[in-house]
Tab-separated table of C-alpha atoms in Angstrom:
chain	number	residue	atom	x	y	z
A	164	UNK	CA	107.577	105.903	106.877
A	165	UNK	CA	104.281	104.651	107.606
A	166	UNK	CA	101.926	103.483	104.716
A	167	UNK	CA	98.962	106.359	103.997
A	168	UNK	CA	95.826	104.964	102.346
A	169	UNK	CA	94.656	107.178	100.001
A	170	UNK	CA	90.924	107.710	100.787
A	171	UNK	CA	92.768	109.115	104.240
A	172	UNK	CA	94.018	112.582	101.577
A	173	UNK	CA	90.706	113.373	101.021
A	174	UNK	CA	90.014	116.743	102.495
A	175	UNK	CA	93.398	117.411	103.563
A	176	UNK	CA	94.283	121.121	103.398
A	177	UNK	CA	96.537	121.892	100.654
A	178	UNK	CA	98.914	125.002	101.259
A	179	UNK	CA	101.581	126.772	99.105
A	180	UNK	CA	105.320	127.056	100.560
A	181	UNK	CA	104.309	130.214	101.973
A	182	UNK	CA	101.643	128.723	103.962
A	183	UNK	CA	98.869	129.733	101.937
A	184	UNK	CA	95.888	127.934	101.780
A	185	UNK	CA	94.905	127.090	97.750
A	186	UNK	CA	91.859	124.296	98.611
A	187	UNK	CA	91.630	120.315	99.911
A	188	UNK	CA	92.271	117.366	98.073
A	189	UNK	CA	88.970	115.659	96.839
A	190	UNK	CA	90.561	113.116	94.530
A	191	UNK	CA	93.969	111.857	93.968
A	192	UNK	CA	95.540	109.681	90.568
A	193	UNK	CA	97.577	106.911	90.515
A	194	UNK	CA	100.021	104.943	88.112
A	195	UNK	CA	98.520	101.616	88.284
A	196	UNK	CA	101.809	100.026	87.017
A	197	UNK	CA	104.074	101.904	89.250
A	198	UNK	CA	101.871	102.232	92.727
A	199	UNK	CA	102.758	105.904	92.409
A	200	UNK	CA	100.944	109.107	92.808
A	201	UNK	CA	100.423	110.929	89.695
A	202	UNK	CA	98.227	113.856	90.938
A	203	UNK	CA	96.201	115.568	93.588
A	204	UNK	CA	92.857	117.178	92.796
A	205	UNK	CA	92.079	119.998	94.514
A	206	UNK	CA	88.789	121.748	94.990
A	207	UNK	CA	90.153	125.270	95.365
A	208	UNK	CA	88.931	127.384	98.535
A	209	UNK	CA	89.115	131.167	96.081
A	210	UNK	CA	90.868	132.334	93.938
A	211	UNK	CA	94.810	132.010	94.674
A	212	UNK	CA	95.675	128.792	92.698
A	213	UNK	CA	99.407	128.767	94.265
A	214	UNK	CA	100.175	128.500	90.261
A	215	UNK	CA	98.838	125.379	89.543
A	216	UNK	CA	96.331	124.690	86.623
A	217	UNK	CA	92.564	124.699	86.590
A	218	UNK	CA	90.925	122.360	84.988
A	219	UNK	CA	87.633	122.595	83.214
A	220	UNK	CA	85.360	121.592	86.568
A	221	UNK	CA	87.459	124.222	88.171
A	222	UNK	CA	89.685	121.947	90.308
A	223	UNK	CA	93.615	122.139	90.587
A	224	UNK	CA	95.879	119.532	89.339
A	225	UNK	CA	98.702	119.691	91.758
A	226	UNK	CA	101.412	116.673	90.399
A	227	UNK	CA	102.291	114.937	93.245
A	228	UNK	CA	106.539	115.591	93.038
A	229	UNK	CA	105.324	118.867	94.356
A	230	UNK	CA	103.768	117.746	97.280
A	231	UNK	CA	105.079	117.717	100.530
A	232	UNK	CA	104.073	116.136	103.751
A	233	UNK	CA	103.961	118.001	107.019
């Protein structure tokens, strides 16, 4: 697997298992000790969250062990 920066995420659609759309990644959070993704922030595009939290700007934290690649 080939290395991703990070700035490259931002704006990447984010989509439940179902393929619906819940919003794009604006931001994501990392474990400086580890190197490892903690979270994505997502700016939602409505309403459907795809059951993740809001936060109090109104953004999704999606942890990233539920994040898959396509």
């Amino acid at each position: 697997m080939e290395p991703v920066f990070a700035s490259s995420l931002s704006g990447c659609t984010v989509m439940t298992t179902d393929g619906v759309k819940i919003g794009t990644i604006e931001n994501v959070t990392m474990n400086v000790k580890t190197g490892k993704l903690e979270y994505l922030r997502v700016e939602p595009n409505g309403q459907t969250t795809g059951g993740f939290n809001r936060i109090e700007d109104g953004m999704l934290l999606v942890p990233a062990n539920r994040v898959e690649a396509k």
